[in-house]
Amino acid sequence: MSVIEVTSLHKRYGETVAVADVSFTVEPGEIFGVLGPNGAGKSTTVECVAGLRVPDGGGVSVLGLDPRRDGARLRQQVGVQLQESKLPDRLRVTEALELYASFYREPDDPARLIDELGLGEKRHTPYAKLSGGQKQRLSIALALVGRPRIAILDELTTGLDPQARRDTWGLIERVRDRGVTIVLVTHFMAEAERLCDRVAVIDRGRVAALDTPAGLVATVAPEQRVRFRPSAPLDDRLLTDLPQVSAVTRTGTQVLVSGTGDLLHAVTSILARHRITAADLRLEQATLDDAFVELTGHRLTD
Ligand code: ADP
């Protein structure tokens, strides 16, 4: 059974249609990405899922509950980390977690979470004195302290430096390994590509596509290219005879093989069989970024 079902969701703020028509389901244990440019309607969508906003149309079901009617029960099972959530400056890390833990019937142990999220040395530090990465880790800890079955994380790594971002990605994977289903709102392609099992591409309040990151790339640009310089003379027919290969071109000493499927493996196998090594070997594939442009007609600016 899906843990989240969103059906024809519609939400407007006055004249502004924030969410025109969004449908998707989230399966247990997956990291589900909601990807799109600023203003696409991502936050509004997940706020409706979390029961923080009331939709103007369509349906939302979370763990079989209606966020509008069963808000109190849902809050016990859904952890939310919202964009730019802020805490009082003087609240210390431990105090914040203990405060949040008190909202739940069966909370996690704050001390354990603090250690797990690498905040041990900062446990007595006031919120205002934490770095951006530490604030983000604290906000994840706050989203998890109720031992939720679902965690909704909105623009978690915005504003972090690349190292802090990678650390946060590792953290999210560990949370998923504990069995928590994760909804991750992001406008970073690399983040969606690295973390998400499936991604809903949201553009102007609608779902432009929904698939695995690899699936999204493959549907818009199935072709791959393998580039290399052979160590010995090479008959092109060795390559063109392979079912994966659609074309072989040469520029100077370099060979460029285009094709689909398991192209890299097919090419390297046939070279190995003929005792030819491939110098400067490179595989070129379309990225999720290319897929996004293809799907929406514009670039997602990172
Ligand atoms: P995203 O999360 O993809 O950036 P949002 O859901 O925040 O998108 O916003 C979608 C649209 O709704 C934007 O045009 C935004 O300006 C507008 N919007 C969001 N929140 C409000 C609000 N509280 N009042 C009025 N307009 C809003």
mmCIF file of C-alpha atoms and ligand atoms in Angstrom:
data_model
loop_
_atom_site.group_PDB
_atom_site.id
_atom_site.type_symbol
_atom_site.label_atom_id
_atom_site.label_comp_id
_atom_site.label_asym_id
_atom_site.label_seq_id
_atom_site.Cartn_x
_atom_site.Cartn_y
_atom_site.Cartn_z
ATOM 1 C CA MET A 1 0.000 0.000 0.000
ATOM 2 C CA SER A 2 1.232 3.492 -0.848
ATOM 3 C CA VAL A 3 2.021 5.639 2.175
ATOM 4 C CA ILE A 4 1.081 8.882 0.408
ATOM 5 C CA GLU A 5 -1.526 9.363 -2.302
ATOM 6 C CA VAL A 6 -2.008 12.761 -3.883
ATOM 7 C CA THR A 7 -4.808 12.984 -6.442
ATOM 8 C CA SER A 8 -5.465 16.022 -8.658
ATOM 9 C CA LEU A 9 -4.267 18.413 -5.965
ATOM 10 C CA HIS A 10 -5.191 22.049 -6.591
ATOM 11 C CA LYS A 11 -4.233 25.034 -4.461
ATOM 12 C CA ARG A 12 -4.370 28.769 -5.096
ATOM 13 C CA TYR A 13 -3.401 31.833 -3.123
ATOM 14 C CA GLY A 14 -5.888 34.473 -4.255
ATOM 15 C CA GLU A 15 -5.299 34.846 -7.989
ATOM 16 C CA THR A 16 -2.062 32.815 -7.956
ATOM 17 C CA VAL A 17 -2.461 29.156 -8.838
ATOM 18 C CA ALA A 18 0.376 27.558 -6.827
ATOM 19 C CA VAL A 19 -0.601 23.952 -7.605
ATOM 20 C CA ALA A 20 -2.699 23.438 -10.739
ATOM 21 C CA ASP A 21 -3.013 19.654 -10.903
ATOM 22 C CA VAL A 22 -0.594 17.339 -9.096
ATOM 23 C CA SER A 23 -0.968 13.580 -8.596
ATOM 24 C CA PHE A 24 1.553 11.038 -7.309
ATOM 25 C CA THR A 25 1.969 8.180 -4.869
ATOM 26 C CA VAL A 26 4.862 7.463 -2.540
ATOM 27 C CA GLU A 27 5.737 3.867 -1.649
ATOM 28 C CA PRO A 28 6.979 2.695 1.753
ATOM 29 C CA GLY A 29 10.718 3.049 2.309
ATOM 30 C CA GLU A 30 11.509 5.104 -0.760
ATOM 31 C CA ILE A 31 13.200 8.455 -1.075
ATOM 32 C CA PHE A 32 10.745 10.328 -3.250
ATOM 33 C CA GLY A 33 11.979 13.527 -4.859
ATOM 34 C CA VAL A 34 9.847 16.553 -5.654
ATOM 35 C CA LEU A 35 12.027 18.444 -8.112
ATOM 36 C CA GLY A 36 11.428 21.741 -9.855
ATOM 37 C CA PRO A 37 12.411 25.404 -10.121
ATOM 38 C CA ASN A 38 11.511 28.029 -7.554
ATOM 39 C CA GLY A 39 7.836 28.863 -7.600
ATOM 40 C CA ALA A 40 6.825 25.545 -9.229
ATOM 41 C CA GLY A 41 4.506 24.638 -6.347
ATOM 42 C CA LYS A 42 6.706 22.094 -4.553
ATOM 43 C CA SER A 43 6.428 23.511 -1.042
ATOM 44 C CA THR A 44 2.707 24.104 -1.346
ATOM 45 C CA THR A 45 2.277 20.483 -2.436
ATOM 46 C CA VAL A 46 4.180 19.001 0.501
ATOM 47 C CA GLU A 47 2.555 21.438 2.933
ATOM 48 C CA CYS A 48 -0.816 20.056 1.820
ATOM 49 C CA VAL A 49 0.554 16.523 2.368
ATOM 50 C CA ALA A 50 1.727 17.496 5.862
ATOM 51 C CA GLY A 51 -1.683 18.989 6.673
ATOM 52 C CA LEU A 52 -0.235 22.492 7.033
ATOM 53 C CA ARG A 53 -2.309 23.882 4.176
ATOM 54 C CA VAL A 54 -5.821 23.063 3.053
ATOM 55 C CA PRO A 55 -6.128 22.174 -0.662
ATOM 56 C CA ASP A 56 -8.778 23.895 -2.783
ATOM 57 C CA GLY A 57 -9.349 20.697 -4.755
ATOM 58 C CA GLY A 58 -8.257 17.096 -5.084
ATOM 59 C CA GLY A 59 -7.400 14.549 -2.447
ATOM 60 C CA VAL A 60 -4.519 13.779 -0.122
ATOM 61 C CA SER A 61 -4.199 10.558 1.846
ATOM 62 C CA VAL A 62 -1.238 9.929 4.155
ATOM 63 C CA LEU A 63 -0.898 6.531 5.858
ATOM 64 C CA GLY A 64 -4.566 6.090 5.039
ATOM 65 C CA LEU A 65 -5.471 9.291 6.895
ATOM 66 C CA ASP A 66 -6.849 12.619 5.671
ATOM 67 C CA PRO A 67 -4.475 15.405 6.787
ATOM 68 C CA ARG A 68 -7.450 17.771 7.223
ATOM 69 C CA ARG A 69 -9.504 15.503 9.457
ATOM 70 C CA ASP A 70 -6.824 13.451 11.187
ATOM 71 C CA GLY A 71 -4.163 16.135 11.645
ATOM 72 C CA ALA A 72 -3.370 15.272 15.253
ATOM 73 C CA ARG A 73 -2.861 11.564 14.507
ATOM 74 C CA LEU A 74 -0.776 12.327 11.438
ATOM 75 C CA ARG A 75 1.545 14.690 13.266
ATOM 76 C CA GLN A 76 2.585 11.749 15.429
ATOM 77 C CA GLN A 77 3.715 9.846 12.336
ATOM 78 C CA VAL A 78 4.980 12.491 9.939
ATOM 79 C CA GLY A 79 8.119 14.518 10.639
ATOM 80 C CA VAL A 80 8.407 17.800 8.792
ATOM 81 C CA GLN A 81 11.474 19.922 8.155
ATOM 82 C CA LEU A 82 10.283 23.031 6.404
ATOM 83 C CA GLN A 83 12.203 25.512 4.329
ATOM 84 C CA GLU A 84 13.930 28.080 6.547
ATOM 85 C CA SER A 85 12.521 26.763 9.781
ATOM 86 C CA LYS A 86 13.952 28.971 12.497
ATOM 87 C CA LEU A 87 14.298 28.474 16.227
ATOM 88 C CA PRO A 88 14.755 31.040 18.985
ATOM 89 C CA ASP A 89 18.396 32.214 18.997
ATOM 90 C CA ARG A 90 19.114 31.268 22.596
ATOM 91 C CA LEU A 91 17.577 27.786 22.531
ATOM 92 C CA ARG A 92 20.343 25.198 22.941
ATOM 93 C CA VAL A 93 20.572 22.041 20.802
ATOM 94 C CA THR A 94 19.579 19.678 23.619
ATOM 95 C CA GLU A 95 16.770 21.966 24.766
ATOM 96 C CA ALA A 96 15.327 22.171 21.265
ATOM 97 C CA LEU A 97 15.284 18.393 20.876
ATOM 98 C CA GLU A 98 13.825 17.804 24.324
ATOM 99 C CA LEU A 99 11.124 20.381 23.644
ATOM 100 C CA TYR A 100 10.174 18.708 20.363
ATOM 101 C CA ALA A 101 10.372 15.239 21.940
ATOM 102 C CA SER A 102 7.755 16.351 24.476
ATOM 103 C CA PHE A 103 5.215 16.753 21.643
ATOM 104 C CA TYR A 104 5.266 13.007 20.897
ATOM 105 C CA ARG A 105 3.921 9.974 22.691
ATOM 106 C CA GLU A 106 6.903 7.729 21.911
ATOM 107 C CA PRO A 107 9.797 9.993 20.997
ATOM 108 C CA ASP A 108 13.315 8.947 20.117
ATOM 109 C CA ASP A 109 16.087 9.558 22.646
ATOM 110 C CA PRO A 110 17.325 13.156 22.055
ATOM 111 C CA ALA A 111 20.862 12.331 23.248
ATOM 112 C CA ARG A 112 21.112 9.434 20.783
ATOM 113 C CA LEU A 113 19.855 11.571 17.890
ATOM 114 C CA ILE A 114 22.314 14.335 18.764
ATOM 115 C CA ASP A 115 25.178 11.845 18.526
ATOM 116 C CA GLU A 116 23.844 10.227 15.388
ATOM 117 C CA LEU A 117 23.609 13.597 13.647
ATOM 118 C CA GLY A 118 27.117 14.603 14.678
ATOM 119 C CA LEU A 119 25.999 17.368 17.028
ATOM 120 C CA GLY A 120 27.554 15.876 20.179
ATOM 121 C CA GLU A 121 30.069 18.679 20.624
ATOM 122 C CA LYS A 122 27.365 21.297 20.074
ATOM 123 C CA ARG A 123 24.754 19.941 22.457
ATOM 124 C CA HIS A 124 24.961 23.024 24.718
ATOM 125 C CA THR A 125 25.384 25.545 21.889
ATOM 126 C CA PRO A 126 22.604 28.107 21.339
ATOM 127 C CA TYR A 127 20.850 27.962 17.959
ATOM 128 C CA ALA A 128 22.261 31.342 16.841
ATOM 129 C CA LYS A 129 25.848 30.082 17.240
ATOM 130 C CA LEU A 130 25.436 27.016 14.997
ATOM 131 C CA SER A 131 26.825 26.953 11.444
ATOM 132 C CA GLY A 132 24.449 26.555 8.496
ATOM 133 C CA GLY A 133 25.225 22.839 8.254
ATOM 134 C CA GLN A 134 24.711 22.324 11.981
ATOM 135 C CA LYS A 135 21.353 24.134 11.855
ATOM 136 C CA GLN A 136 20.296 21.855 9.009
ATOM 137 C CA ARG A 137 21.356 18.766 10.960
ATOM 138 C CA LEU A 138 19.430 19.999 13.977
ATOM 139 C CA SER A 139 16.356 20.558 11.812
ATOM 140 C CA ILE A 140 16.635 16.960 10.556
ATOM 141 C CA ALA A 141 16.945 15.750 14.147
ATOM 142 C CA LEU A 142 13.804 17.723 15.029
ATOM 143 C CA ALA A 143 11.946 16.148 12.112
ATOM 144 C CA LEU A 144 12.996 12.676 13.330
ATOM 145 C CA VAL A 145 12.606 12.984 17.092
ATOM 146 C CA GLY A 146 8.993 11.793 16.993
ATOM 147 C CA ARG A 147 10.166 8.568 15.308
ATOM 148 C CA PRO A 148 8.034 9.301 12.238
ATOM 149 C CA ARG A 149 7.181 6.793 9.534
ATOM 150 C CA ILE A 150 7.447 9.583 6.961
ATOM 151 C CA ALA A 151 9.866 12.511 6.926
ATOM 152 C CA ILE A 152 9.216 15.510 4.686
ATOM 153 C CA LEU A 153 12.392 17.490 4.049
ATOM 154 C CA ASP A 154 12.034 20.776 2.129
ATOM 155 C CA GLU A 155 15.118 22.319 0.478
ATOM 156 C CA LEU A 156 17.293 20.691 3.061
ATOM 157 C CA THR A 157 20.669 21.486 1.544
ATOM 158 C CA THR A 158 20.012 24.955 0.134
ATOM 159 C CA GLY A 159 22.751 27.296 1.332
ATOM 160 C CA LEU A 160 25.123 24.519 2.416
ATOM 161 C CA ASP A 161 28.657 24.239 1.072
ATOM 162 C CA PRO A 162 29.385 21.164 -1.083
ATOM 163 C CA GLN A 163 30.937 19.145 1.757
ATOM 164 C CA ALA A 164 28.064 19.838 4.169
ATOM 165 C CA ARG A 165 25.653 18.952 1.377
ATOM 166 C CA ARG A 166 27.343 15.583 0.791
ATOM 167 C CA ASP A 167 27.352 14.907 4.550
ATOM 168 C CA THR A 168 23.618 15.636 4.638
ATOM 169 C CA TRP A 169 23.019 13.234 1.745
ATOM 170 C CA GLY A 170 24.751 10.446 3.685
ATOM 171 C CA LEU A 171 22.594 11.283 6.654
ATOM 172 C CA ILE A 172 19.367 11.063 4.641
ATOM 173 C CA GLU A 173 20.396 7.644 3.355
ATOM 174 C CA ARG A 174 20.970 6.447 6.915
ATOM 175 C CA VAL A 175 17.511 7.706 7.905
ATOM 176 C CA ARG A 176 15.993 5.773 5.028
ATOM 177 C CA ASP A 177 17.935 2.683 6.103
ATOM 178 C CA ARG A 178 16.053 2.932 9.399
ATOM 179 C CA GLY A 179 12.846 2.369 7.424
ATOM 180 C CA VAL A 180 11.622 5.970 7.233
ATOM 181 C CA THR A 181 9.939 6.974 3.968
ATOM 182 C CA ILE A 182 11.362 10.290 2.807
ATOM 183 C CA VAL A 183 9.831 13.018 0.682
ATOM 184 C CA LEU A 184 12.618 15.303 -0.434
ATOM 185 C CA VAL A 185 11.840 18.672 -1.987
ATOM 186 C CA THR A 186 14.758 20.009 -3.959
ATOM 187 C CA HIS A 187 15.784 22.193 -6.851
ATOM 188 C CA PHE A 188 19.227 20.542 -7.083
ATOM 189 C CA MET A 189 19.542 18.026 -9.900
ATOM 190 C CA ALA A 190 22.595 16.367 -8.404
ATOM 191 C CA GLU A 191 20.742 15.826 -5.156
ATOM 192 C CA ALA A 192 17.759 14.214 -6.871
ATOM 193 C CA GLU A 193 20.009 12.070 -9.055
ATOM 194 C CA ARG A 194 22.101 10.864 -6.129
ATOM 195 C CA LEU A 195 19.402 10.268 -3.508
ATOM 196 C CA CYS A 196 15.985 9.672 -4.975
ATOM 197 C CA ASP A 197 14.446 6.348 -5.948
ATOM 198 C CA ARG A 198 11.799 8.202 -7.928
ATOM 199 C CA VAL A 199 11.340 11.827 -8.837
ATOM 200 C CA ALA A 200 8.269 13.891 -9.659
ATOM 201 C CA VAL A 201 9.338 16.782 -11.870
ATOM 202 C CA ILE A 202 7.041 19.681 -10.992
ATOM 203 C CA ASP A 203 6.756 22.634 -13.335
ATOM 204 C CA ARG A 204 4.211 25.458 -13.079
ATOM 205 C CA GLY A 205 2.007 23.554 -10.664
ATOM 206 C CA ARG A 206 1.884 20.328 -12.675
ATOM 207 C CA VAL A 207 3.752 17.010 -12.791
ATOM 208 C CA ALA A 208 5.825 17.174 -15.972
ATOM 209 C CA ALA A 209 7.214 13.636 -15.475
ATOM 210 C CA LEU A 210 7.526 10.956 -12.817
ATOM 211 C CA ASP A 211 10.114 8.189 -12.933
ATOM 212 C CA THR A 212 13.439 6.997 -11.531
ATOM 213 C CA PRO A 213 16.275 9.453 -12.244
ATOM 214 C CA ALA A 214 17.725 6.976 -14.767
ATOM 215 C CA GLY A 215 14.274 6.467 -16.277
ATOM 216 C CA LEU A 216 13.789 10.209 -16.725
ATOM 217 C CA VAL A 217 17.129 10.486 -18.469
ATOM 218 C CA ALA A 218 16.505 7.423 -20.644
ATOM 219 C CA THR A 219 13.064 8.531 -21.837
ATOM 220 C CA VAL A 220 14.330 11.859 -23.132
ATOM 221 C CA ALA A 221 17.826 10.880 -24.264
ATOM 222 C CA PRO A 222 18.443 7.150 -24.570
ATOM 223 C CA GLU A 223 21.670 7.609 -26.531
ATOM 224 C CA GLN A 224 25.067 7.224 -24.914
ATOM 225 C CA ARG A 225 28.531 7.881 -26.304
ATOM 226 C CA VAL A 226 31.771 6.052 -25.567
ATOM 227 C CA ARG A 227 34.982 7.882 -26.467
ATOM 228 C CA PHE A 228 38.496 6.371 -26.448
ATOM 229 C CA ARG A 229 41.834 6.059 -28.256
ATOM 230 C CA PRO A 230 42.600 2.448 -29.258
ATOM 231 C CA SER A 231 46.069 1.083 -28.490
ATOM 232 C CA ALA A 232 46.218 -0.724 -31.852
ATOM 233 C CA PRO A 233 44.562 -0.399 -35.293
ATOM 234 C CA LEU A 234 40.865 -1.176 -34.990
ATOM 235 C CA ASP A 235 38.424 -2.236 -37.690
ATOM 236 C CA ASP A 236 35.197 -0.185 -37.251
ATOM 237 C CA ARG A 237 33.138 -3.247 -38.182
ATOM 238 C CA LEU A 238 34.055 -4.882 -34.857
ATOM 239 C CA LEU A 239 32.054 -2.092 -33.271
ATOM 240 C CA THR A 240 29.289 -1.538 -35.823
ATOM 241 C CA ASP A 241 28.445 -5.275 -35.666
ATOM 242 C CA LEU A 242 27.486 -4.884 -31.997
ATOM 243 C CA PRO A 243 23.699 -4.593 -31.543
ATOM 244 C CA GLN A 244 24.202 -1.759 -29.016
ATOM 245 C CA VAL A 245 26.112 0.419 -31.495
ATOM 246 C CA SER A 246 24.347 2.851 -33.821
ATOM 247 C CA ALA A 247 27.342 4.786 -35.183
ATOM 248 C CA VAL A 248 31.131 4.981 -35.084
ATOM 249 C CA THR A 249 32.993 8.151 -35.981
ATOM 250 C CA ARG A 250 36.664 9.095 -35.764
ATOM 251 C CA THR A 251 38.409 12.354 -35.032
ATOM 252 C CA GLY A 252 42.169 11.960 -35.390
ATOM 253 C CA THR A 253 43.182 9.057 -33.158
ATOM 254 C CA GLN A 254 39.964 9.222 -31.184
ATOM 255 C CA VAL A 255 37.024 6.861 -31.744
ATOM 256 C CA LEU A 256 33.491 7.932 -30.817
ATOM 257 C CA VAL A 257 30.906 5.154 -30.522
ATOM 258 C CA SER A 258 27.219 6.070 -30.160
ATOM 259 C CA GLY A 259 24.553 3.653 -29.093
ATOM 260 C CA THR A 260 22.131 2.471 -26.455
ATOM 261 C CA GLY A 261 21.744 -0.167 -23.750
ATOM 262 C CA ASP A 262 24.833 -1.677 -22.214
ATOM 263 C CA LEU A 263 27.095 0.191 -24.622
ATOM 264 C CA LEU A 264 30.163 0.607 -22.436
ATOM 265 C CA HIS A 265 30.307 -3.061 -21.508
ATOM 266 C CA ALA A 266 29.776 -4.187 -25.116
ATOM 267 C CA VAL A 267 32.552 -1.947 -26.415
ATOM 268 C CA THR A 268 35.105 -2.761 -23.720
ATOM 269 C CA SER A 269 34.408 -6.507 -24.055
ATOM 270 C CA ILE A 270 35.007 -6.581 -27.800
ATOM 271 C CA LEU A 271 38.190 -4.518 -27.400
ATOM 272 C CA ALA A 272 39.464 -6.871 -24.689
ATOM 273 C CA ARG A 273 38.775 -9.891 -26.886
ATOM 274 C CA HIS A 274 41.024 -8.336 -29.553
ATOM 275 C CA ARG A 275 43.663 -7.349 -26.983
ATOM 276 C CA ILE A 276 43.154 -3.681 -27.661
ATOM 277 C CA THR A 277 43.205 -1.298 -24.715
ATOM 278 C CA ALA A 278 41.175 1.892 -24.658
ATOM 279 C CA ALA A 279 43.126 4.951 -23.554
ATOM 280 C CA ASP A 280 41.284 8.055 -22.274
ATOM 281 C CA LEU A 281 38.054 6.053 -22.084
ATOM 282 C CA ARG A 282 34.980 8.173 -21.345
ATOM 283 C CA LEU A 283 31.256 7.450 -21.194
ATOM 284 C CA GLU A 284 29.050 10.417 -22.020
ATOM 285 C CA GLN A 285 25.411 10.261 -21.045
ATOM 286 C CA ALA A 286 22.604 12.740 -20.824
ATOM 287 C CA THR A 287 22.058 14.003 -17.277
ATOM 288 C CA LEU A 288 18.921 14.687 -15.311
ATOM 289 C CA ASP A 289 19.572 18.329 -16.149
ATOM 290 C CA ASP A 290 19.252 17.518 -19.877
ATOM 291 C CA ALA A 291 16.087 15.537 -19.125
ATOM 292 C CA PHE A 292 14.609 18.485 -17.269
ATOM 293 C CA VAL A 293 15.196 20.868 -20.170
ATOM 294 C CA GLU A 294 13.669 18.347 -22.543
ATOM 295 C CA LEU A 295 10.623 17.833 -20.309
ATOM 296 C CA THR A 296 9.880 21.429 -19.371
ATOM 297 C CA GLY A 297 11.475 23.519 -22.089
ATOM 298 C CA HIS A 298 13.618 25.461 -19.643
ATOM 299 C CA ARG A 299 16.709 24.976 -17.537
ATOM 300 C CA LEU A 300 16.642 24.403 -13.816
ATOM 301 C CA THR A 301 19.118 26.951 -12.506
ATOM 302 C CA ASP A 302 21.195 25.501 -9.700
HETATM 303 P P1 ADP B 1 8.229 26.113 -4.716
HETATM 304 O O1 ADP B 1 8.267 25.409 -3.421
HETATM 305 O O2 ADP B 1 8.281 25.208 -5.893
HETATM 306 O O3 ADP B 1 9.244 27.202 -4.824
HETATM 307 P P2 ADP B 1 5.777 27.315 -3.752
HETATM 308 O O4 ADP B 1 4.801 26.239 -3.483
HETATM 309 O O5 ADP B 1 6.502 27.907 -2.607
HETATM 310 O O6 ADP B 1 6.798 26.831 -4.873
HETATM 311 O O7 ADP B 1 5.043 28.509 -4.505
HETATM 312 C C1 ADP B 1 4.222 28.319 -5.649
HETATM 313 C C2 ADP B 1 3.617 29.658 -6.043
HETATM 314 O O8 ADP B 1 2.727 30.104 -5.016
HETATM 315 C C3 ADP B 1 4.622 30.780 -6.233
HETATM 316 O O9 ADP B 1 4.161 31.595 -7.286
HETATM 317 C C4 ADP B 1 4.582 31.522 -4.929
HETATM 318 O O10 ADP B 1 4.938 32.874 -5.109
HETATM 319 C C5 ADP B 1 3.144 31.368 -4.508
HETATM 320 N N1 ADP B 1 2.978 31.339 -3.030
HETATM 321 C C6 ADP B 1 3.561 30.462 -2.181
HETATM 322 N N2 ADP B 1 3.166 30.682 -0.918
HETATM 323 C C7 ADP B 1 2.316 31.730 -0.958
HETATM 324 C C8 ADP B 1 1.551 32.448 0.032
HETATM 325 N N3 ADP B 1 1.595 32.104 1.321
HETATM 326 N N4 ADP B 1 0.780 33.467 -0.405
HETATM 327 C C9 ADP B 1 0.722 33.808 -1.704
HETATM 328 N N5 ADP B 1 1.401 33.189 -2.683
HETATM 329 C C10 ADP B 1 2.186 32.154 -2.328
#
